[in-house]
Short mmCIF file of C-alpha atoms and ligand atoms in Angstrom, two decimals:
data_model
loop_
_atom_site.label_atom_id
_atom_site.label_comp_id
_atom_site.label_asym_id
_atom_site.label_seq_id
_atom_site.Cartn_x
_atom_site.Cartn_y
_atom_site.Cartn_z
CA UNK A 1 11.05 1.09 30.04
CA UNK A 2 7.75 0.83 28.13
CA UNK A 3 8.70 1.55 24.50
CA UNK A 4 5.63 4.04 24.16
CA UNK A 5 6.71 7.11 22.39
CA UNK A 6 5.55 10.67 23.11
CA UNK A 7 4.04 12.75 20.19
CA UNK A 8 2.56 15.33 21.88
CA UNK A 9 1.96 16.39 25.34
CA UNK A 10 -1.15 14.18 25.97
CA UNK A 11 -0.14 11.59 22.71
CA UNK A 12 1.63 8.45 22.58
CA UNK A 13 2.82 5.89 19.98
CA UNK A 14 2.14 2.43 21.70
CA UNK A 15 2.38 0.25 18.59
CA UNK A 16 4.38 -2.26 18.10
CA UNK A 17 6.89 -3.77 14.98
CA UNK A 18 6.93 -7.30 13.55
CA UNK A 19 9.64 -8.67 12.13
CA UNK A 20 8.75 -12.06 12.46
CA UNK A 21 5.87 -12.24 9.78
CA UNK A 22 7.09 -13.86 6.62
CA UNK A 23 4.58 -12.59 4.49
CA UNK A 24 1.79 -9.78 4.98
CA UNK A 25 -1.88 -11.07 4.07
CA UNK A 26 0.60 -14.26 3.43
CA UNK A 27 0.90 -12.95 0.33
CA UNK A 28 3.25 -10.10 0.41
CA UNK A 29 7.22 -10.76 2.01
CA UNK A 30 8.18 -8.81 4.33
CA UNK A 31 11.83 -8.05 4.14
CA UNK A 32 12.30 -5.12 6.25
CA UNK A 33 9.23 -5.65 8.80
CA UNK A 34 6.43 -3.51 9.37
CA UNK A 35 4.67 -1.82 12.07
CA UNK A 36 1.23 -1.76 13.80
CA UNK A 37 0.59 1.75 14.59
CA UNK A 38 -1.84 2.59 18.20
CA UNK A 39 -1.89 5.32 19.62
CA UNK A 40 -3.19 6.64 22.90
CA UNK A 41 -5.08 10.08 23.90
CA UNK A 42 -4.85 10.88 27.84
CA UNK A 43 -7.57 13.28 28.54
CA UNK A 44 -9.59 13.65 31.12
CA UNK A 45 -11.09 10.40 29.07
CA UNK A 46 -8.13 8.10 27.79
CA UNK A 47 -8.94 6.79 24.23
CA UNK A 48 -6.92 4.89 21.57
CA UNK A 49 -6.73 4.51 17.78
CA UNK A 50 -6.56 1.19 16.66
CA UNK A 51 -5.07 -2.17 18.36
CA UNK A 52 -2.11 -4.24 17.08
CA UNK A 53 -2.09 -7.68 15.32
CA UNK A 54 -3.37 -10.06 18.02
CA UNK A 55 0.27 -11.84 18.58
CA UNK A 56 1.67 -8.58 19.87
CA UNK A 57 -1.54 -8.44 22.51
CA UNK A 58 0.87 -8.66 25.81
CA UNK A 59 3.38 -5.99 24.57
CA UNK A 60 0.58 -3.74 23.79
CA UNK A 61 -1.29 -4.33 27.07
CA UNK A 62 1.85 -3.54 28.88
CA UNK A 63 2.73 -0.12 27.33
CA UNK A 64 -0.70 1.08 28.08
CA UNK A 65 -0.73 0.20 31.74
CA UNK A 66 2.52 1.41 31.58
CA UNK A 67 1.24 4.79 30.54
CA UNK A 68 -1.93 4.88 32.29
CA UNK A 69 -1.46 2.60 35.56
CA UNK A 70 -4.64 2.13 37.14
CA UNK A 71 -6.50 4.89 34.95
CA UNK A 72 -9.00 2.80 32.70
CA UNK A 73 -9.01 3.49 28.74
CA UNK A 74 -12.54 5.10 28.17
CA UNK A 75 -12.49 4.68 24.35
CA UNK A 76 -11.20 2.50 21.62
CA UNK A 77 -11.68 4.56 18.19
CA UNK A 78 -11.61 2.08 14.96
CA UNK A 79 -10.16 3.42 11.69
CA UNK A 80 -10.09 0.35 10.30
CA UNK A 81 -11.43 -3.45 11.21
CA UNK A 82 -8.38 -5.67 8.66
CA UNK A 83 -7.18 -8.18 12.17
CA UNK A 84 -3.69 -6.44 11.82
CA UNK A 85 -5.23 -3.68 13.58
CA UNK A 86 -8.32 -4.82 15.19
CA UNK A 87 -6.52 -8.14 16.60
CA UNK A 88 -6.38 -6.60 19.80
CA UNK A 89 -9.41 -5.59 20.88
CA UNK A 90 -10.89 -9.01 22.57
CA UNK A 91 -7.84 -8.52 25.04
CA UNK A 92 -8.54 -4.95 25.20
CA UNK A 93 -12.05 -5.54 26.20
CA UNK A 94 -11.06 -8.45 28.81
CA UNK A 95 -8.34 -5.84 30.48
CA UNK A 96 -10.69 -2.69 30.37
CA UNK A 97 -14.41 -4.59 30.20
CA UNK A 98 -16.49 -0.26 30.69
CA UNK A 99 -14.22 0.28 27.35
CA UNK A 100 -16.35 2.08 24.87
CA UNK A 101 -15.90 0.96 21.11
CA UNK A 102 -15.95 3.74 18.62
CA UNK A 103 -16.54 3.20 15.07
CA UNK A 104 -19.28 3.71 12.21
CA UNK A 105 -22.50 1.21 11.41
CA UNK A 106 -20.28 -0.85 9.26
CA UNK A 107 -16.99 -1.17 11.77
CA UNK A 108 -19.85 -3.00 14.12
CA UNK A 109 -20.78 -5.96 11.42
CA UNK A 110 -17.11 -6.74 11.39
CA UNK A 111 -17.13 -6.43 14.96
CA UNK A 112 -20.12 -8.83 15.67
CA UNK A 113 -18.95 -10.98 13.05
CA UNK A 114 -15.30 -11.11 13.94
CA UNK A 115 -15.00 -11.25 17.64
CA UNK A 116 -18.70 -11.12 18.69
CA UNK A 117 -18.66 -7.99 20.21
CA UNK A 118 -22.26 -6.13 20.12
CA UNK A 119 -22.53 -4.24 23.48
CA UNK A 120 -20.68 -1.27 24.81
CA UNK A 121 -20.13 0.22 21.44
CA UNK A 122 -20.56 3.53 20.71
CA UNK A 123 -21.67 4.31 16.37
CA UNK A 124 -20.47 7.68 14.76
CA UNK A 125 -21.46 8.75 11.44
CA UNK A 126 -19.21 10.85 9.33
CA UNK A 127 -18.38 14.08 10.70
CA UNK A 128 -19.60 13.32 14.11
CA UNK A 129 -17.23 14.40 17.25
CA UNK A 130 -15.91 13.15 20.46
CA UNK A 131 -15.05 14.63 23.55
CA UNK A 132 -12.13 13.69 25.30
CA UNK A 133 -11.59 16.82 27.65
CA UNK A 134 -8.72 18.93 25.87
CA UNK A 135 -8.81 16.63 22.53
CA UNK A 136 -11.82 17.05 20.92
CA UNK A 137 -12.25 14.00 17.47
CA UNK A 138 -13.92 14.36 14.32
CA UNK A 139 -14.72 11.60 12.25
CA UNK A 140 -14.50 11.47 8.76
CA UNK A 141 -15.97 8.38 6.88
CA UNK A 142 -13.12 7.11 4.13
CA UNK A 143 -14.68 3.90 2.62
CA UNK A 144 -12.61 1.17 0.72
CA UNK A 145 -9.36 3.05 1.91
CA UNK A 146 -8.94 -0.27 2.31
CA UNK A 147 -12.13 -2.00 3.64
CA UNK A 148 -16.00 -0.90 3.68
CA UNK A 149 -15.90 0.69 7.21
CA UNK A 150 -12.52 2.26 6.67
CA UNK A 151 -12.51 5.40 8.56
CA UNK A 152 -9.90 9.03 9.83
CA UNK A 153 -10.14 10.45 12.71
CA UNK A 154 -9.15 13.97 13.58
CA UNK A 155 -7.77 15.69 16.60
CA UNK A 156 -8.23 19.15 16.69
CA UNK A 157 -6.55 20.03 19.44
CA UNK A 158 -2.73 18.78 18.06
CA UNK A 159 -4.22 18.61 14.73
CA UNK A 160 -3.08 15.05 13.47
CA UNK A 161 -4.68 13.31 11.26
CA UNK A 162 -4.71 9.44 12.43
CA UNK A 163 -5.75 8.13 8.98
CA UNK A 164 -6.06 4.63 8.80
CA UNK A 165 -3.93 2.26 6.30
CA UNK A 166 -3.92 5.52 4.31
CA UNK A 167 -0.47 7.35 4.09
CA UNK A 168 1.05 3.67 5.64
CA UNK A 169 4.18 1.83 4.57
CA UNK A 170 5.95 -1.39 4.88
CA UNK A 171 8.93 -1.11 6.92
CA UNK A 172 9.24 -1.58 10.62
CA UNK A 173 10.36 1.10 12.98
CA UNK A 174 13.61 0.73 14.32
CA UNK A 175 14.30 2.89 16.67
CA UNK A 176 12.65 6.16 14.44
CA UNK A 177 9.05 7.08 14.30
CA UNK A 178 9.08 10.73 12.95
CA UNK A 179 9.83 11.70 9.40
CA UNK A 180 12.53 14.01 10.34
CA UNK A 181 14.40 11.17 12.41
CA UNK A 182 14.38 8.77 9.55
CA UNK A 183 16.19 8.22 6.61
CA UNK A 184 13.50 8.58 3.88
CA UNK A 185 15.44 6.35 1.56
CA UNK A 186 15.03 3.97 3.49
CA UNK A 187 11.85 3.52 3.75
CA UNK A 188 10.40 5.58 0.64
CA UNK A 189 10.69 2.28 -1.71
CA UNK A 190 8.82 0.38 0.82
CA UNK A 191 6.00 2.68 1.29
CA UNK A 192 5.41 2.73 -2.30
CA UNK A 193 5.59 -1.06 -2.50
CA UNK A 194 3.04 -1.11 0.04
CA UNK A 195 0.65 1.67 -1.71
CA UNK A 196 0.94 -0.52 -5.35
CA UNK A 197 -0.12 -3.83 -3.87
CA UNK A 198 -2.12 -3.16 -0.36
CA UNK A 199 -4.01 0.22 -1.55
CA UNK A 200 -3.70 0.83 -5.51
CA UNK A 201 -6.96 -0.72 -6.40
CA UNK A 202 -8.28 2.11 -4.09
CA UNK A 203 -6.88 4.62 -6.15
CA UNK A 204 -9.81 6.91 -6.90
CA UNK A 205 -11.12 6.99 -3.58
CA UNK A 206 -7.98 7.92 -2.23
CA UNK A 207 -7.60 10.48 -4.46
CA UNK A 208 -11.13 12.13 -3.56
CA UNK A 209 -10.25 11.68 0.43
CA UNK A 210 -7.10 13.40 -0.25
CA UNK A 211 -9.33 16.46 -2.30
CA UNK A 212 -11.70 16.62 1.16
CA UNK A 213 -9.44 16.65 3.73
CA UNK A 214 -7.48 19.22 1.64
CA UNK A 215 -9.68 21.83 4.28
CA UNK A 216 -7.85 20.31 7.48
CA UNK A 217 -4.96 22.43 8.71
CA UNK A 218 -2.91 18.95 9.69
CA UNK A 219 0.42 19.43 11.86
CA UNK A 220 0.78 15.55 11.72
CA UNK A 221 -0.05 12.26 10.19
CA UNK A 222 -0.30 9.00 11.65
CA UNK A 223 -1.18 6.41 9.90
CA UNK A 224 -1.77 2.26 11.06
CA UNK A 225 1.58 1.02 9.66
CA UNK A 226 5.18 3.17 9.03
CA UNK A 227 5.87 6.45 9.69
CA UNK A 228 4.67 9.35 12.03
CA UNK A 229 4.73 12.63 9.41
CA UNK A 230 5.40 15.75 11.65
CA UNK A 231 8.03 18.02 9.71
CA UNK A 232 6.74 17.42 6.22
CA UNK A 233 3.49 15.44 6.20
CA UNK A 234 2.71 17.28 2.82
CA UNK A 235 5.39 14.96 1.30
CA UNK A 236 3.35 11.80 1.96
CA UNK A 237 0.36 13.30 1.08
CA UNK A 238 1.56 14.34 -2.32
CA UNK A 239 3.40 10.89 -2.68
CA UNK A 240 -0.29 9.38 -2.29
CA UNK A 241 -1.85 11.95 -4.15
CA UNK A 242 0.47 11.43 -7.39
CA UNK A 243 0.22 7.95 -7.34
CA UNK A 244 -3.46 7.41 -6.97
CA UNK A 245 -4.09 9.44 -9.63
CA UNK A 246 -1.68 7.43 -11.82
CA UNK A 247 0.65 10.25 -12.17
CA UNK A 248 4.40 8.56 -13.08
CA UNK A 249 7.95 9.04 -13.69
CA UNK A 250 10.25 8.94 -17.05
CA UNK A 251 11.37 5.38 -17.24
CA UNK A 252 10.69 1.76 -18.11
CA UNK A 253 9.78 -1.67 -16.93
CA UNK A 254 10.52 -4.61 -19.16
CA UNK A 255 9.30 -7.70 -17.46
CA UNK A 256 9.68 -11.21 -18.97
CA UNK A 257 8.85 -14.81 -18.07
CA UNK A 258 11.46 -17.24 -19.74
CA UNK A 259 12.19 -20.88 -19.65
CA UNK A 260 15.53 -20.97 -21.99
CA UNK A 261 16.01 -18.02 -22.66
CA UNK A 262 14.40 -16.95 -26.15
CA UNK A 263 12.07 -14.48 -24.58
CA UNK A 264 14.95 -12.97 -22.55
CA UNK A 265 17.07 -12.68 -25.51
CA UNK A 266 14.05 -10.43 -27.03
CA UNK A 267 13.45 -8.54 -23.61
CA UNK A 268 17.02 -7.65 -23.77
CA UNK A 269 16.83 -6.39 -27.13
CA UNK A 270 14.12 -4.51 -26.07
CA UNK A 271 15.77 -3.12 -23.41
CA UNK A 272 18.82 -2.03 -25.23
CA UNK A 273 16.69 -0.31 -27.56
CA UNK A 274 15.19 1.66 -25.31
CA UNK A 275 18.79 2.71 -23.68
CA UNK A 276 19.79 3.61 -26.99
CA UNK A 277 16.77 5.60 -27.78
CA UNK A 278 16.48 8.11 -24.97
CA UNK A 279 15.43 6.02 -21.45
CA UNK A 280 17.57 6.37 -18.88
CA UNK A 281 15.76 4.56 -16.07
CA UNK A 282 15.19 1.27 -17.07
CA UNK A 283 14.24 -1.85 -15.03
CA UNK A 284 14.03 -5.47 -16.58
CA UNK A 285 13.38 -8.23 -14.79
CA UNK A 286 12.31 -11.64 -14.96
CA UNK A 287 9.25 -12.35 -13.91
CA UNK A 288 10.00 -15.85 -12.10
CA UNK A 289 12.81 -14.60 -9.94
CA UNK A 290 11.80 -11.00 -8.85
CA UNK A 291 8.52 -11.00 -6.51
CA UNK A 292 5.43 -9.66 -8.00
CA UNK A 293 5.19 -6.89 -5.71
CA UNK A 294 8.27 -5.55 -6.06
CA UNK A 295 7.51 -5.78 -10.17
CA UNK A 296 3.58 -3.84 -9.40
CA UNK A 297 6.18 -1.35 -7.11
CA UNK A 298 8.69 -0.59 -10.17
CA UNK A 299 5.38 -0.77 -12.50
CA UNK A 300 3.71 2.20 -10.33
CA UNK A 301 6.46 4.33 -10.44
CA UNK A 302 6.87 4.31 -14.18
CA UNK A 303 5.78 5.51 -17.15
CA UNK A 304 6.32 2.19 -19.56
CA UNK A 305 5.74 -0.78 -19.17
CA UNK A 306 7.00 -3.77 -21.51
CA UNK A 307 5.52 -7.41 -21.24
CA UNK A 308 7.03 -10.60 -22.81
CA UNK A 309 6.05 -14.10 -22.00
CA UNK A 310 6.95 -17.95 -23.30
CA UNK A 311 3.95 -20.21 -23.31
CA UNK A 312 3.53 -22.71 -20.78
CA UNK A 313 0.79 -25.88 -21.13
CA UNK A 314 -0.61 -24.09 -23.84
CA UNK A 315 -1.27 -21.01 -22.06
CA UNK A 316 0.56 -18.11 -20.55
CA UNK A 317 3.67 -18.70 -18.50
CA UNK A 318 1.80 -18.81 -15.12
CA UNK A 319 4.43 -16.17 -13.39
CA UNK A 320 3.35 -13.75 -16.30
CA UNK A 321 -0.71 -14.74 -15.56
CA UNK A 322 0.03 -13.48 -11.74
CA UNK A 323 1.74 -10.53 -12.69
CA UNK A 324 -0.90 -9.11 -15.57
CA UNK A 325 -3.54 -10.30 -13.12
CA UNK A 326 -2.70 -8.43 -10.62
CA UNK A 327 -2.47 -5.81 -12.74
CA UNK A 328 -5.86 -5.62 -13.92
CA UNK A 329 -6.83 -6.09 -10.63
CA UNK A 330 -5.35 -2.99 -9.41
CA UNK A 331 -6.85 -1.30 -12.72
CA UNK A 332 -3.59 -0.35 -14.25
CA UNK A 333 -3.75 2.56 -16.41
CA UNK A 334 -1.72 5.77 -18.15
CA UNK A 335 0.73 4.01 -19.36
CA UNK A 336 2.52 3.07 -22.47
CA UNK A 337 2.58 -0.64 -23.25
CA UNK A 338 4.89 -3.14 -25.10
CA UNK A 339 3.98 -6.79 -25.45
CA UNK A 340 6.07 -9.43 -27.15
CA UNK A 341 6.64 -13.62 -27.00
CA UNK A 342 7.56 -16.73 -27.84
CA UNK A 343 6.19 -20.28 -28.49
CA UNK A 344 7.95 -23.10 -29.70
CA UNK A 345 4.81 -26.07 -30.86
CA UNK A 346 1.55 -23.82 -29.49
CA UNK A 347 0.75 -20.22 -29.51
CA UNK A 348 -1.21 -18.19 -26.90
CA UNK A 349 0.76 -16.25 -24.78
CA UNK A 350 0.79 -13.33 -26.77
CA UNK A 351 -2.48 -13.28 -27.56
CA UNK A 352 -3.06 -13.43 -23.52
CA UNK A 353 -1.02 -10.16 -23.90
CA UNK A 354 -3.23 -8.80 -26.14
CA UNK A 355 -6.21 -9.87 -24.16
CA UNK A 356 -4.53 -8.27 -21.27
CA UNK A 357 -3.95 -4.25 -23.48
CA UNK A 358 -7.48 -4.73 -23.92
CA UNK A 359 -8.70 -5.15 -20.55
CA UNK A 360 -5.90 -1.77 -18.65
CA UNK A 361 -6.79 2.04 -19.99
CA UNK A 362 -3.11 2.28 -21.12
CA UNK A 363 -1.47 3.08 -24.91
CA UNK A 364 -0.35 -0.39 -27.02
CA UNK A 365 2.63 0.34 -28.84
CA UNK A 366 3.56 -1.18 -32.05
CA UNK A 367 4.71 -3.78 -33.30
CA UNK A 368 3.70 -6.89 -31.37
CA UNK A 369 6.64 -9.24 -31.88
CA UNK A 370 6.10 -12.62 -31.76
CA UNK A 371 8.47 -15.41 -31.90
CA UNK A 372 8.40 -19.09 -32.93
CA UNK A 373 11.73 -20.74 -31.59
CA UNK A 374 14.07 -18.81 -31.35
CA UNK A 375 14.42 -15.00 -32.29
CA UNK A 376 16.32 -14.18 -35.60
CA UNK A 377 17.75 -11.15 -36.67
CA UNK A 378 14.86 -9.75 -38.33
CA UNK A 379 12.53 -10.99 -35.64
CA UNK A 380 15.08 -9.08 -33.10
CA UNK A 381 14.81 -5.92 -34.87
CA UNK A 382 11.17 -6.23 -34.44
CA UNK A 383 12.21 -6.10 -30.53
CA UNK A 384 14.10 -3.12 -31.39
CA UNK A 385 11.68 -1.49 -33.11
CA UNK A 386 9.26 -2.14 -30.38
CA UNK A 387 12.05 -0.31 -27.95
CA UNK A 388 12.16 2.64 -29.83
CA UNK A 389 8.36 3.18 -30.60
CA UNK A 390 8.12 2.63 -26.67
CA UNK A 391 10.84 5.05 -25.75
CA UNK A 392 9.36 7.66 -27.90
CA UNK A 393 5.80 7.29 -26.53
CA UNK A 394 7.25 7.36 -23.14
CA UNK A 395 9.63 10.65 -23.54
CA UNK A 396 6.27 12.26 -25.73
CA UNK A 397 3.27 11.21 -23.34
FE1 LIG B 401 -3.14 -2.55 7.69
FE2 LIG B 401 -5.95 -2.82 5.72
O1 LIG B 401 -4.84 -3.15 7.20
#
């Protein structure tokens, strides 16, 4: 038993899943694992797409000789140099030392630089081919989808579309690898979470790689991590396609960072205003018990977003200063926007707020409520004001 998985007649899965990693990029938990996608081409030349993350090396190494036996792998073909895929390829060269390494001018500098590997490389430029035999690969250059040298790679014989950390998703595979064997449920929250945080700040450049490989006739995506997409890869293409181009769902997120509760009594006003007013799917959450990424997940699927902070060492509440952080960072933008706070002896984390609406493309709402102590009446009705007013720019965008 090799756990390699047949796609086609001459194509195999031989990735691998982790469910040991805590956190991906140790930054981003991992609660349902993920997978390192490789795959392997046996031609009359044997080539593969990507490695695996270097502490899977002896599982990989064994499902290739397990497909191949004494046959050598001719090519390695790099999409994409981030060491969750290219952890493997040291090992790979000490098992198969005539291997030829595929990639474009900028793969090699991470190359060199990573592993010191400079000979017995092989540089493409974009729409270049290879021959394998049967399988014959295009390239197509994909830059910053996610790193410099980021690259697809075509096979028009089967038609799939091996496409990097595009298309990708959290979630490991257990015991599935095809979209029609899955349960997309599953893993459609996941994927989503992983597009938000891992590939969001990519956005437009995903969207135009989308627009030029619109000409492909693809039977099949592959991607480095999640799913294989042979019965309907048109879904995750248009899931990709809507949201890197922003494109977002009726509904609200009302986020708050609270200490004893003043700003959450607010964010819940806000929230019930916003029931009451017309919004049906609303998430609020607080900011220091819900993990950022899964807040940047629920923020990319909808069309509102509401922000409300305390004030913390005379700034921001620092849970709040992660969140609208990494917000900017991932250029945040068609949305409408709330803000509201409190402070008890020292202003600011409105203002931060403020600061923030300035810095995303997205559509303040009136009023800005903010709170000294504790909220009163009136200053609650503000909060419901700001619900409505938010509700209505969300149903009317
Ligand atoms: Fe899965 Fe950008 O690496």
């Amino acid at each position: 038993m090799i756990n390699a998985i047949q796609m086609t007649d001459d194509i195999y899965w031989v990735g691998v899943n982790d469910k040991e990693t805590d956190l991906f990029e140790s930054l981003w938990p991992l609660p349902e694992g993920v997978s390192y996608n490789s795959y392997l081409i046996k031609d009359e030349k044997i080539a593969l797409i990507d490695t695996v993350k270097i502490n899977y090396n002896d599982s990989f190494l064994e499902k290739i000789k397990g497909l191949i036996g004494e046959r050598k792998v001719d090519y390695l073909i790099i999409n994409h140099m981030e060491p969750d895929h290219s952890g493997s390829i040291k090992s790979l060269r000490e098992a198969y030392p005539d291997l030829k390494i595929v990639g474009n001018a900028k793969t090699m500098n991470f190359l060199a630089g990573f592993y010191n590997i400079k000979e017995g490389t092989k540089i493409i430029e974009d729409g270049d081919q290879l021959d394998l035999g049967k399988h014959q690969l295009s390239f197509y250059l994909t830059p910053m989808i996610h790193w410099p040298e980021t690259m697809m790679t075509f096979d028009e014989y089967d038609q799939i579309l091996f496409s990097g950390d595009a298309f990708g998703g959290f979630g490991s595979l257990d015991g599935v690898l095809f979209d029609d064997e899955l349960n997309i449920n599953f893993y459609a929250t996941e994927i989503r979470r992983y597009f938000s945080n891992i590939v969001a700040k990519y956005s437009p450049l995903v969207s135009k790689a989308i627009q030029r490989l619109s000409d492909l006739d693809i039977k099949m995506i592959a991607a480095t991590h999640g799913p294989v997409w042979r019965e309907d890869p048109n879904y995750i293409i248009e899931e990709y396609r809507k949201w890197s181009n922003y494109e977002t769902d009726e509904g609200v997120v009302v986020v708050y960072g609270s200490m004893y509760g003043n700003t959450k009594i607010m964010a819940e006003a806000v929230a019930r205003s916003l029931s009451e007013n017309g919004i049906e799917n609303i998430k609020l959450f607080d900011v220091s018990r819900k993990h950022v990424s899964d807040i940047i997940n629920e923020i990319w699927q909808y069309k509102g977003v509401v922000l409300g902070s305390c004030i913390y060492n005379l700034e921001i509440f620092p849970p709040m200063e992660t969140l609208i952080n990494d917000l900017e960072n991932r250029n945040l933008k068609k949305r409408v926007l709330g803000i509201f706070g409190s402070y008890s002896w020292s202003g600011g984390a409105v203002s931060r707020l403020q600061n923030f609406a300035k810095q995303v493309n997205c559509q303040l709402v009136e009023p800005v409520v903010e709170v000294q102590y504790s909220p009163d009446a009136n200053m609650l009705d503000q909060c419901y004001e700001l619900g409505k007013n938010v509700a209505e720019a969300v149903i009317n965008y």
